[in-house]
N, C-alpha and C. Protein backbone atom coordinates (compact mmCIF):
# COMPACT_ATOMS: atom_id res chain seq x y z
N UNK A 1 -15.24 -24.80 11.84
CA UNK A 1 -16.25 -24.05 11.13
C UNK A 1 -15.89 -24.08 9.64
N UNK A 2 -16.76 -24.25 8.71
CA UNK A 2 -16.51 -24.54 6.96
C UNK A 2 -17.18 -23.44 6.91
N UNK A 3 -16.67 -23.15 5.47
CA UNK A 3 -16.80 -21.71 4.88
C UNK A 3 -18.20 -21.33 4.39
N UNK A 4 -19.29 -22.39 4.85
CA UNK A 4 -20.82 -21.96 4.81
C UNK A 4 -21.32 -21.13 6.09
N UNK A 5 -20.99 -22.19 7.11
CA UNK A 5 -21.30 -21.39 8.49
C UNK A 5 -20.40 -20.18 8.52
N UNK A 6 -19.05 -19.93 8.27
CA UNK A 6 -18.81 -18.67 8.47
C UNK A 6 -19.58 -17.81 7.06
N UNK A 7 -19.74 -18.08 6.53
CA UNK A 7 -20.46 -16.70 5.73
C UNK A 7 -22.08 -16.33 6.55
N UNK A 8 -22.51 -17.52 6.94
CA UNK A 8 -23.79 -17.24 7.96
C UNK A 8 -23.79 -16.11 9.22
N UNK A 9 -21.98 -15.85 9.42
CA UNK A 9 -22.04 -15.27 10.94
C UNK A 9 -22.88 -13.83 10.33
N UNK A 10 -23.26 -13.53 11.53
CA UNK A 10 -23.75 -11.65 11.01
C UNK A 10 -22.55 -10.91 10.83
N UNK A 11 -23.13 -10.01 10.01
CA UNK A 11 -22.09 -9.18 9.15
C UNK A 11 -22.24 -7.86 9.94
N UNK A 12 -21.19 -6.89 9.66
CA UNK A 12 -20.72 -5.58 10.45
C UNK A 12 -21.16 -4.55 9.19
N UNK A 13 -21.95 -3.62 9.66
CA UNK A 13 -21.64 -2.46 8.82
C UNK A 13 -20.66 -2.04 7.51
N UNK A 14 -20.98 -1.61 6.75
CA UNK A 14 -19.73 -1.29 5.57
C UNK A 14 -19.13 0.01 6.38
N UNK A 15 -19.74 0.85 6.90
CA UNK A 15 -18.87 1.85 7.29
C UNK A 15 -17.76 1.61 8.72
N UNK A 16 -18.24 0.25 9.40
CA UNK A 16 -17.25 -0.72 10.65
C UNK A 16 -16.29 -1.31 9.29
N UNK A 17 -16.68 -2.08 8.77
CA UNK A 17 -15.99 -2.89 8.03
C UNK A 17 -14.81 -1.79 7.34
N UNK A 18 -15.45 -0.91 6.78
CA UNK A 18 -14.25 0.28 6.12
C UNK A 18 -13.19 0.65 7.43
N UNK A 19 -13.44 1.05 8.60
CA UNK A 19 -12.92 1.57 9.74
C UNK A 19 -11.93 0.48 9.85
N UNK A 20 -12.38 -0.70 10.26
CA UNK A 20 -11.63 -1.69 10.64
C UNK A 20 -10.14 -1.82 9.52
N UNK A 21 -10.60 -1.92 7.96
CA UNK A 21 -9.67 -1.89 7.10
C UNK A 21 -8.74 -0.80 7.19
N UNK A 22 -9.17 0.23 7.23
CA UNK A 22 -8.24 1.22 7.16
C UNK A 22 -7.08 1.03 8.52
N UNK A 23 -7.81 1.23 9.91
CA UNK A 23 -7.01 0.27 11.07
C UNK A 23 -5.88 -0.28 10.84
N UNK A 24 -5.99 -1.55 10.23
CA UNK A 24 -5.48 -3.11 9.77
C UNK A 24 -4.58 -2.71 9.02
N UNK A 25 -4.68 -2.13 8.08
CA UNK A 25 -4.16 -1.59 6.17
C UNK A 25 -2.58 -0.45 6.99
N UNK A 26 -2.93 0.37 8.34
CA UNK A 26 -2.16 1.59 8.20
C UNK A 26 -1.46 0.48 9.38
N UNK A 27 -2.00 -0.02 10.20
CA UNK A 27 -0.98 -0.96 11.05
C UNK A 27 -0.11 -1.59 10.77
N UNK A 28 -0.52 -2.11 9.21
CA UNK A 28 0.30 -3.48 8.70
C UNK A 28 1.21 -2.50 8.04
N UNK A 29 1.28 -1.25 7.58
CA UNK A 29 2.05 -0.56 6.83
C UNK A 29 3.25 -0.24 7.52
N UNK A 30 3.07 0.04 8.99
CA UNK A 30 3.71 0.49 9.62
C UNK A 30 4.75 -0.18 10.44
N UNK A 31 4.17 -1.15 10.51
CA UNK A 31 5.31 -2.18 11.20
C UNK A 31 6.00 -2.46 10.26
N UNK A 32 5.08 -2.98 9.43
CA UNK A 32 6.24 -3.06 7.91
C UNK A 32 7.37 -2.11 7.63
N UNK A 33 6.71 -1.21 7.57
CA UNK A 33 7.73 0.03 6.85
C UNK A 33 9.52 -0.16 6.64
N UNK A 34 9.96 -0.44 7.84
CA UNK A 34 11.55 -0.57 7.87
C UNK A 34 12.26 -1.49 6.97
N UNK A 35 11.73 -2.86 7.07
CA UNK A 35 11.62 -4.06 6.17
C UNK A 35 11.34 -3.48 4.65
N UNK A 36 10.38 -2.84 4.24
CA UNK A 36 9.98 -1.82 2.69
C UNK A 36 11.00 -1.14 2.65
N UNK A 37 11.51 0.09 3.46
CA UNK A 37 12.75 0.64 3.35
C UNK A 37 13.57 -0.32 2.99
N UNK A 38 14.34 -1.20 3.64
CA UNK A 38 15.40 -2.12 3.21
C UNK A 38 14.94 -2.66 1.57
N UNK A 39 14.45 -2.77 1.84
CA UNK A 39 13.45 -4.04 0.23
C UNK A 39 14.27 -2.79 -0.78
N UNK A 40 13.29 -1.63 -0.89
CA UNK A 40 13.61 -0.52 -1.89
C UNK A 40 15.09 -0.54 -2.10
N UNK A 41 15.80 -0.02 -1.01
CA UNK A 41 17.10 0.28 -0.94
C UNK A 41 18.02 -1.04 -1.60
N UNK A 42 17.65 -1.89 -0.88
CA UNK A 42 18.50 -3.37 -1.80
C UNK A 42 18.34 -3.46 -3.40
N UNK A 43 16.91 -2.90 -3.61
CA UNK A 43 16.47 -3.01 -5.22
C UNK A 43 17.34 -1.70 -5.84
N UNK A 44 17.76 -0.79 -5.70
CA UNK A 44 17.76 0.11 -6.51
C UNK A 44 19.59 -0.25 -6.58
N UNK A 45 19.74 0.06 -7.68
CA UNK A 45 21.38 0.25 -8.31
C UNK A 45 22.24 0.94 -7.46
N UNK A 46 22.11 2.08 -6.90
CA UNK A 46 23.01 2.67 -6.20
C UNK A 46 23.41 2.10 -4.74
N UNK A 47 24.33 2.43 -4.58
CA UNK A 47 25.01 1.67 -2.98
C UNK A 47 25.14 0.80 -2.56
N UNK A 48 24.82 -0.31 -3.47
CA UNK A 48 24.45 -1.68 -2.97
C UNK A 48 25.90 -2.22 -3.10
N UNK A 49 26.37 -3.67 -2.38
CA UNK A 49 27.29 -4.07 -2.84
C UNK A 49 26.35 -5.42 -2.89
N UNK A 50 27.15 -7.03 -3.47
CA UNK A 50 26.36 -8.10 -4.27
C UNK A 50 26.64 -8.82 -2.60
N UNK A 51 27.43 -8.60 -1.78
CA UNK A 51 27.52 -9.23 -0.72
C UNK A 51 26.21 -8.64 0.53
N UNK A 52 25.68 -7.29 0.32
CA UNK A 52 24.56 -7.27 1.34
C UNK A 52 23.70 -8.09 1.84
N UNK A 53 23.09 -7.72 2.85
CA UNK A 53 21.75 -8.58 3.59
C UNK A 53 21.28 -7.39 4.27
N UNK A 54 19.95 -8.02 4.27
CA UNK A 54 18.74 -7.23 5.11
C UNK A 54 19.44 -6.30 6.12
N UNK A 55 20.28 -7.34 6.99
CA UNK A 55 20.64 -7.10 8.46
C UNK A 55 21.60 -5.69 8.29
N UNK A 56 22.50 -6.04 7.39
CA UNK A 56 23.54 -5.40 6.96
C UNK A 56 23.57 -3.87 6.33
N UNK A 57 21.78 -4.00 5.07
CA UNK A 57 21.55 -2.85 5.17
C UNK A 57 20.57 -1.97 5.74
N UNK A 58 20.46 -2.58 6.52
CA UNK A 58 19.31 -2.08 7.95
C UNK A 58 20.32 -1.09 8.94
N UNK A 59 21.70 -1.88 9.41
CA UNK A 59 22.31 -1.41 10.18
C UNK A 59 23.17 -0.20 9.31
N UNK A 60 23.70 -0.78 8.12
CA UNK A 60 24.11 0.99 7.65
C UNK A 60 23.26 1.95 7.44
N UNK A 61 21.77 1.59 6.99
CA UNK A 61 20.92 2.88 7.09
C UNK A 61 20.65 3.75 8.31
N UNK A 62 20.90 2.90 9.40
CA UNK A 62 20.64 3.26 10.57
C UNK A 62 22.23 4.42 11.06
N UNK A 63 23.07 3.74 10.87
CA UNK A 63 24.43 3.86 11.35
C UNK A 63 24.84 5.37 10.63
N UNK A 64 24.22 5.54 9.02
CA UNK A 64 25.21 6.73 8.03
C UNK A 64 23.88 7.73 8.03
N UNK A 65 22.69 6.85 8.36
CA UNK A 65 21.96 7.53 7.96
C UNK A 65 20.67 8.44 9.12
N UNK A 66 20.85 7.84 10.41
CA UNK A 66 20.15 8.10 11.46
C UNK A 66 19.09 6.94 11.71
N UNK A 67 19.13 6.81 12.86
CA UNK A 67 17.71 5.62 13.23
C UNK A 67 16.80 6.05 12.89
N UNK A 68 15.95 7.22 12.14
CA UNK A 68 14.81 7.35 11.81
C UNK A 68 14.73 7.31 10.31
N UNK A 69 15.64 6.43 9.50
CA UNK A 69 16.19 6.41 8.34
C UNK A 69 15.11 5.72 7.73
N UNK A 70 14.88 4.63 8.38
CA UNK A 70 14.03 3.52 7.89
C UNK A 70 12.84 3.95 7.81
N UNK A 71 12.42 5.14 8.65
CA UNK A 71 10.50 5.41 8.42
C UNK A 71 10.83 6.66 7.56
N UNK A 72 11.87 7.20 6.90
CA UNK A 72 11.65 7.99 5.89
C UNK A 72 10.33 7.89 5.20
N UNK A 73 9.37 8.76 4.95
CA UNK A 73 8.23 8.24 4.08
C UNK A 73 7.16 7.98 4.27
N UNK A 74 7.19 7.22 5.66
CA UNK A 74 6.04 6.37 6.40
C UNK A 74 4.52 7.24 6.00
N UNK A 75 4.82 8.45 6.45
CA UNK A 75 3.49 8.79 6.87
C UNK A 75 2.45 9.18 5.22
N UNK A 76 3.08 9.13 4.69
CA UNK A 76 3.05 8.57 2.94
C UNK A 76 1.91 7.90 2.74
N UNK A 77 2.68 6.58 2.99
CA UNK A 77 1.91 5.40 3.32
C UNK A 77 0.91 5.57 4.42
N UNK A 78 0.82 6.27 5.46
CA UNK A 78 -0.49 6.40 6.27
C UNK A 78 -1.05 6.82 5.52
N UNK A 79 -0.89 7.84 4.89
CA UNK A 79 -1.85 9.14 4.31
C UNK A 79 -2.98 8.29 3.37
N UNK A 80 -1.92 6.97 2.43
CA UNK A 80 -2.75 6.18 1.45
C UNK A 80 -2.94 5.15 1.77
N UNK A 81 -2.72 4.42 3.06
CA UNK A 81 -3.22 2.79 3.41
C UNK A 81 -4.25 3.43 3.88
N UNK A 82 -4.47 4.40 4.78
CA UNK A 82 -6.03 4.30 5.73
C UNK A 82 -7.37 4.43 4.39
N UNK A 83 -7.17 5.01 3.86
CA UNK A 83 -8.16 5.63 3.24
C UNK A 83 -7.76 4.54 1.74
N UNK A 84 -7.17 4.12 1.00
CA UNK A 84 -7.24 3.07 0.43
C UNK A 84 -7.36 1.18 0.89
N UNK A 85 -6.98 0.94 1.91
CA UNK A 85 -7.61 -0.07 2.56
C UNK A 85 -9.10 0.12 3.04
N UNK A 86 -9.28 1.37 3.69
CA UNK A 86 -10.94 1.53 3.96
C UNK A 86 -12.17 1.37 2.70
N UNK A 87 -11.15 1.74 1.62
CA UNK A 87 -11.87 1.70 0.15
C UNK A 87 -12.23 0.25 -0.34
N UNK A 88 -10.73 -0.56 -0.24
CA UNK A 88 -10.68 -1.93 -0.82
C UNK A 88 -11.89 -2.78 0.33
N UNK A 89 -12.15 -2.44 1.53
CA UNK A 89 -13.33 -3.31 2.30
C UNK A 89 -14.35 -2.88 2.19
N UNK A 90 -14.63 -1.52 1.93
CA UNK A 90 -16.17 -0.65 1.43
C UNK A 90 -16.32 -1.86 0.35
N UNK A 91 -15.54 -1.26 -1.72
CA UNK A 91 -15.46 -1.93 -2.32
C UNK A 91 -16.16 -2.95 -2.82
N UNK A 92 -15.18 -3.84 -1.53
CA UNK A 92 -15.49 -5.69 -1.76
C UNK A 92 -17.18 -5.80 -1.29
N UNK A 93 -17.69 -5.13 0.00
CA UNK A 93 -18.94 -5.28 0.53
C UNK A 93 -19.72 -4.97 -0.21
N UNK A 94 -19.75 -3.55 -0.71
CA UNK A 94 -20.50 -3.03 -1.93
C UNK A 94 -20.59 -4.01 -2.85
N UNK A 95 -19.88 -4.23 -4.03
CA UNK A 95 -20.12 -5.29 -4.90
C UNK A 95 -20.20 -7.03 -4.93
N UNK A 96 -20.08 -7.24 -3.52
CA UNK A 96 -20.29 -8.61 -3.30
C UNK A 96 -21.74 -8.24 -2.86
N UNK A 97 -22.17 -7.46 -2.78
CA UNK A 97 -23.82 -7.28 -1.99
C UNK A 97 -24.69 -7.35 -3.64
N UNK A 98 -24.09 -5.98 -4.45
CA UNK A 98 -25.01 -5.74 -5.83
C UNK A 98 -24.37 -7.55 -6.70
N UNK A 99 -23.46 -7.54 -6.99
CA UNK A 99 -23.11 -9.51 -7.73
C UNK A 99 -24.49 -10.12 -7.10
N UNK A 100 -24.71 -10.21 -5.81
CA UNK A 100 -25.38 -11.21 -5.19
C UNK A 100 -26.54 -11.03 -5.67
N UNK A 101 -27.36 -10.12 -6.02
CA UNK A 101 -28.68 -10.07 -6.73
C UNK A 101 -28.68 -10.34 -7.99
N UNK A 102 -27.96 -10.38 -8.93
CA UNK A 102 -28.11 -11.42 -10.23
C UNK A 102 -26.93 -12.35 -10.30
N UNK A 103 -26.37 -12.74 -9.67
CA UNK A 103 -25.72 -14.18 -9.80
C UNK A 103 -25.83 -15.07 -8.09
N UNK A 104 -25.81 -16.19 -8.33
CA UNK A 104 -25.98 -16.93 -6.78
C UNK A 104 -24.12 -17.90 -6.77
N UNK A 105 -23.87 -17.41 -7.66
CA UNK A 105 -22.29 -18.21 -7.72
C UNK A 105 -21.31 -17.96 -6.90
N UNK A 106 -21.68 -18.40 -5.75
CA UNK A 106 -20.60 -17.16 -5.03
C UNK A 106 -19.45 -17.32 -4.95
N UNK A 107 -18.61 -18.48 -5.73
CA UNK A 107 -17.16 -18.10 -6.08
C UNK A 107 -16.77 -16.93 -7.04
N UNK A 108 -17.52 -17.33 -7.96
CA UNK A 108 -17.83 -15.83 -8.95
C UNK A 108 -17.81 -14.50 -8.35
N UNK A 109 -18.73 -14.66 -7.69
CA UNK A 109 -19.03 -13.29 -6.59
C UNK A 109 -17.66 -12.68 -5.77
N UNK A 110 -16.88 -13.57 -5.18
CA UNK A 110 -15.87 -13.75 -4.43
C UNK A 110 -14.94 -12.81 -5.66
N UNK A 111 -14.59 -13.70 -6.59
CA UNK A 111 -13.52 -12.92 -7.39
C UNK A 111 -13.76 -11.92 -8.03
N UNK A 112 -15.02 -11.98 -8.63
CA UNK A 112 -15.47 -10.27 -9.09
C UNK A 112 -15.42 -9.33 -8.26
N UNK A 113 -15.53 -9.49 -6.85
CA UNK A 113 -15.87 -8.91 -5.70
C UNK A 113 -14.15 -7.93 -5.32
N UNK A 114 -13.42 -9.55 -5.13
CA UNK A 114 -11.86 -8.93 -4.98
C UNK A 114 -11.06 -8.08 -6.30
N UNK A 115 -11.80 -8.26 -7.25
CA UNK A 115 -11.11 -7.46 -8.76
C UNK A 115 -11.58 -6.13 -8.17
N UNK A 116 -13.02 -5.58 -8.52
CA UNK A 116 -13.20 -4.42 -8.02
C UNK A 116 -12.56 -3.72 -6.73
N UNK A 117 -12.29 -4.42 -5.98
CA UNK A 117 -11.81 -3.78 -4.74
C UNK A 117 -10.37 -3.70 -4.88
N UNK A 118 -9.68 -4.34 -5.58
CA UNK A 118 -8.27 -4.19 -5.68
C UNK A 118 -8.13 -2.79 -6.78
N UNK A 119 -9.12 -2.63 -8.22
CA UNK A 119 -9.17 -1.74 -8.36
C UNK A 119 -8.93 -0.47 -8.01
N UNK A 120 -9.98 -0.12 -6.70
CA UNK A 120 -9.81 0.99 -5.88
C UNK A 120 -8.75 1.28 -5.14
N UNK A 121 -8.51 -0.17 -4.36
CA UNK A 121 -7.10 -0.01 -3.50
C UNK A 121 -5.68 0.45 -4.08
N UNK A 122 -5.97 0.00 -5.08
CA UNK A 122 -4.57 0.55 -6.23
C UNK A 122 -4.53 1.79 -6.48
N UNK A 123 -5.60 2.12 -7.37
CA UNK A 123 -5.80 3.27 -7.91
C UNK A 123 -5.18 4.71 -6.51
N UNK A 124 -6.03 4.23 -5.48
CA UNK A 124 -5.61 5.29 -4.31
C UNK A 124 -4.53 5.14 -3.79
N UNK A 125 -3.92 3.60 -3.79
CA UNK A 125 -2.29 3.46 -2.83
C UNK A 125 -1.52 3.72 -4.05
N UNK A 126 -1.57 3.99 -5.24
CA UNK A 126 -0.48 4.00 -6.05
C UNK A 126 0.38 5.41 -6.18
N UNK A 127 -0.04 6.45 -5.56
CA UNK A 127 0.74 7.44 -5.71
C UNK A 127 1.35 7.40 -4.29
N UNK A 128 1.16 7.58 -3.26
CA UNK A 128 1.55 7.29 -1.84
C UNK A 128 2.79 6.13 -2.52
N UNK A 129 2.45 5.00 -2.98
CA UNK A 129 3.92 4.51 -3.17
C UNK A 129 4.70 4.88 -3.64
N UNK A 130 4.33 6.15 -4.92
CA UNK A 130 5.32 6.27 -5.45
C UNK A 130 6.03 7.49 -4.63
N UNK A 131 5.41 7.95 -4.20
CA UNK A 131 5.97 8.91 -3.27
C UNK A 131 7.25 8.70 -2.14
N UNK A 132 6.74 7.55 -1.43
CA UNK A 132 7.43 6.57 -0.55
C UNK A 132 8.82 5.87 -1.28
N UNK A 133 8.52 5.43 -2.08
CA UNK A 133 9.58 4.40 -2.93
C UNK A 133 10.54 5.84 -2.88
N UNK A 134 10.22 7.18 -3.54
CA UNK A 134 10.96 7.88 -3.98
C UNK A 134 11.88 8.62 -2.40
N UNK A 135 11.21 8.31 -0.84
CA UNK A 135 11.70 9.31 -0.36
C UNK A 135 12.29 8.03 0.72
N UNK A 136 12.55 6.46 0.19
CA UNK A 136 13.27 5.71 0.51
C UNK A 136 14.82 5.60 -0.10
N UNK A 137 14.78 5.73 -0.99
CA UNK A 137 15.70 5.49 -1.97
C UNK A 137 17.23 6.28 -1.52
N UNK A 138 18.40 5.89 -1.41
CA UNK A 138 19.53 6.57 -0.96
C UNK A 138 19.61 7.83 -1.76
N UNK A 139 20.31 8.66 -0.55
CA UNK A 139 20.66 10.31 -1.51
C UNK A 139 19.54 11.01 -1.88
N UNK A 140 17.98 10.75 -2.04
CA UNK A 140 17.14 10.91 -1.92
C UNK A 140 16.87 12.46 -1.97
N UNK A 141 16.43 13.30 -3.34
CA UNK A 141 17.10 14.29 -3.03
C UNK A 141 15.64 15.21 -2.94
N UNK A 142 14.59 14.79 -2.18
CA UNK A 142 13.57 15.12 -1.71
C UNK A 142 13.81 15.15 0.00
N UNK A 143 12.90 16.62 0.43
CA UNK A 143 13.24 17.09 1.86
C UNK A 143 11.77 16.58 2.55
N UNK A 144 10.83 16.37 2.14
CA UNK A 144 9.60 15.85 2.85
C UNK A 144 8.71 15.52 2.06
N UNK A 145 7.97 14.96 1.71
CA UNK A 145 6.47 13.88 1.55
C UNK A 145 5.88 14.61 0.37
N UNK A 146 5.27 16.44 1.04
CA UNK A 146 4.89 17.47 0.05
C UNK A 146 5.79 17.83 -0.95
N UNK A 147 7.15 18.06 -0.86
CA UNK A 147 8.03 18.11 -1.40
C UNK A 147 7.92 16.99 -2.76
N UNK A 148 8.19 15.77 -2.06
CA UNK A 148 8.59 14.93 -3.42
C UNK A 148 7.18 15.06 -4.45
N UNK A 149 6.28 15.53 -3.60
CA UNK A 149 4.54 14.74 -4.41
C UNK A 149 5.02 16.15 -5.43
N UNK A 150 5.08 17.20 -5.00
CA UNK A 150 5.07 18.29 -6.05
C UNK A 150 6.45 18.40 -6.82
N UNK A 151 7.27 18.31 -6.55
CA UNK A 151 8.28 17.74 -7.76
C UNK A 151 8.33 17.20 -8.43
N UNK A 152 7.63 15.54 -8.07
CA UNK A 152 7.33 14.45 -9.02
C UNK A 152 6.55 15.23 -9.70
N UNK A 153 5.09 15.86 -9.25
CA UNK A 153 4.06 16.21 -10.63
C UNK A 153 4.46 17.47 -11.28
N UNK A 154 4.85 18.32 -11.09
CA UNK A 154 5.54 19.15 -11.33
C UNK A 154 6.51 19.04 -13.20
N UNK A 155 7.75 18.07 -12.62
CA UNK A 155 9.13 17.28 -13.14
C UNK A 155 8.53 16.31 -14.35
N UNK A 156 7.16 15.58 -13.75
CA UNK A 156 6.76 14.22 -14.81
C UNK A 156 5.54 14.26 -14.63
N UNK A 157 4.77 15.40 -14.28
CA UNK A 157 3.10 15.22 -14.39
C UNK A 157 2.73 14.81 -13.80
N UNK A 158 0.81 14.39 -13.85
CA UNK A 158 0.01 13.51 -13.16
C UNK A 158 0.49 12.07 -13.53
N UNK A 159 0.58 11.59 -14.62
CA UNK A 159 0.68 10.16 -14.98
C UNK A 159 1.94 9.53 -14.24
N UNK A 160 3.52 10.60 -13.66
CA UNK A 160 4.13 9.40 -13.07
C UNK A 160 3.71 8.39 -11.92
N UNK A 161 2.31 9.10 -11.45
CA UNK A 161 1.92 8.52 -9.90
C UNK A 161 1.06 7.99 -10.31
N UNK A 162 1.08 6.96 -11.38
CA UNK A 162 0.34 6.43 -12.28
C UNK A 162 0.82 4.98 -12.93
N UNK A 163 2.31 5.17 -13.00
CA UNK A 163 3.21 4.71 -14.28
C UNK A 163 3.31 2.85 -13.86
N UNK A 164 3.39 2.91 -12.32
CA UNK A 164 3.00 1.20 -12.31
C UNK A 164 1.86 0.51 -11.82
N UNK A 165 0.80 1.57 -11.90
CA UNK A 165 -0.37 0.83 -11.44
C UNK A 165 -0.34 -0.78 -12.34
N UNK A 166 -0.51 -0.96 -13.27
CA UNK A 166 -0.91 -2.15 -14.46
C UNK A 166 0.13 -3.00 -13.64
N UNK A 167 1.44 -3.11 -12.95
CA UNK A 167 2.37 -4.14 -12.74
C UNK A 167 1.51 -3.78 -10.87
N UNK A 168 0.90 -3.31 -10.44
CA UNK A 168 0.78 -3.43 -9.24
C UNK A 168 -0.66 -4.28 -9.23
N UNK A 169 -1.56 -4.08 -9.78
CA UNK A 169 -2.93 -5.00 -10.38
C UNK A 169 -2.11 -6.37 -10.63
């Protein structure tokens, strides 16, 4: 099938299409998650030694830190994949529908389509990460999810859950 006939198939609802994303967006977050834990933890300065690996600090997080070490956070990330992935497929449908009535370019359409929608998806997953990043991080001196969100704004305002949108775009 070439990418004419599939744009021909019938299309699903924006409010299926949003459902489905959000689905997809909090699934993929979640399996992920442990792998993100490790990622964070390897990135940040503290505790690391230059000889680590994945494996290595998977098993000490687990080992010093409890097996539920790795989903520190997770539900973070639920709170902002469902409802920011449901956004980024609304989004894309929405403005690939309005593009399509004054331009017929539909590569054009395509990328204007994915700018706007990454827009949104950012804008809404960017505090959830920062939230997450912060309640991954070793020593971590946040006790739950509500906790860190109101300390962070609290400590550094609205704008720290803000501060890398431009490097996440």
């Amino acid at each position: 099938m070439n990418s004419d006939e599939y744009e021909q198939l019938p299309t699903s609802s924006v409010p299926a299409i949003m459902t489905a994303g959000a689905i997809a967006g909090v699934m993929e977050h979640c399996v992920m998650y442990p792998l993100d834990s490790v990622k964070t933890r390897m990135q940040s300065l503290t505790h690391m030694k230059a000889h680590d690996t994945i494996t290595s600090t998977l098993r000490d997080m687990i080992k010093n830190e409890g097996v539920m070490r790795p989903f520190r956070g997770v539900m973070a990330v639920v709170a902002g994949a469902g409802p920011a992935h449901a956004l980024y497929f609304g989004a894309y449908e929405c403005s690939k529908e309005m593009i399509a009535t004054v331009s017929d370019r539909d590569h054009l359409n395509y990328m204007l389509s994915a700018t706007a929608a990454t827009l949104v998806h950012d804008a809404v997953s960017n505090p959830a990460d920062v939230v997450k990043q912060r309640l991954q991080m070793y020593n971590s001196p946040y006790r739950s999810i509500l906790h860190c969100a109101t300390q962070v704004y609290r400590t550094e305002g609205f704008r720290a859950f803000y501060r890398s949108y431009s490097t996440q775009l």
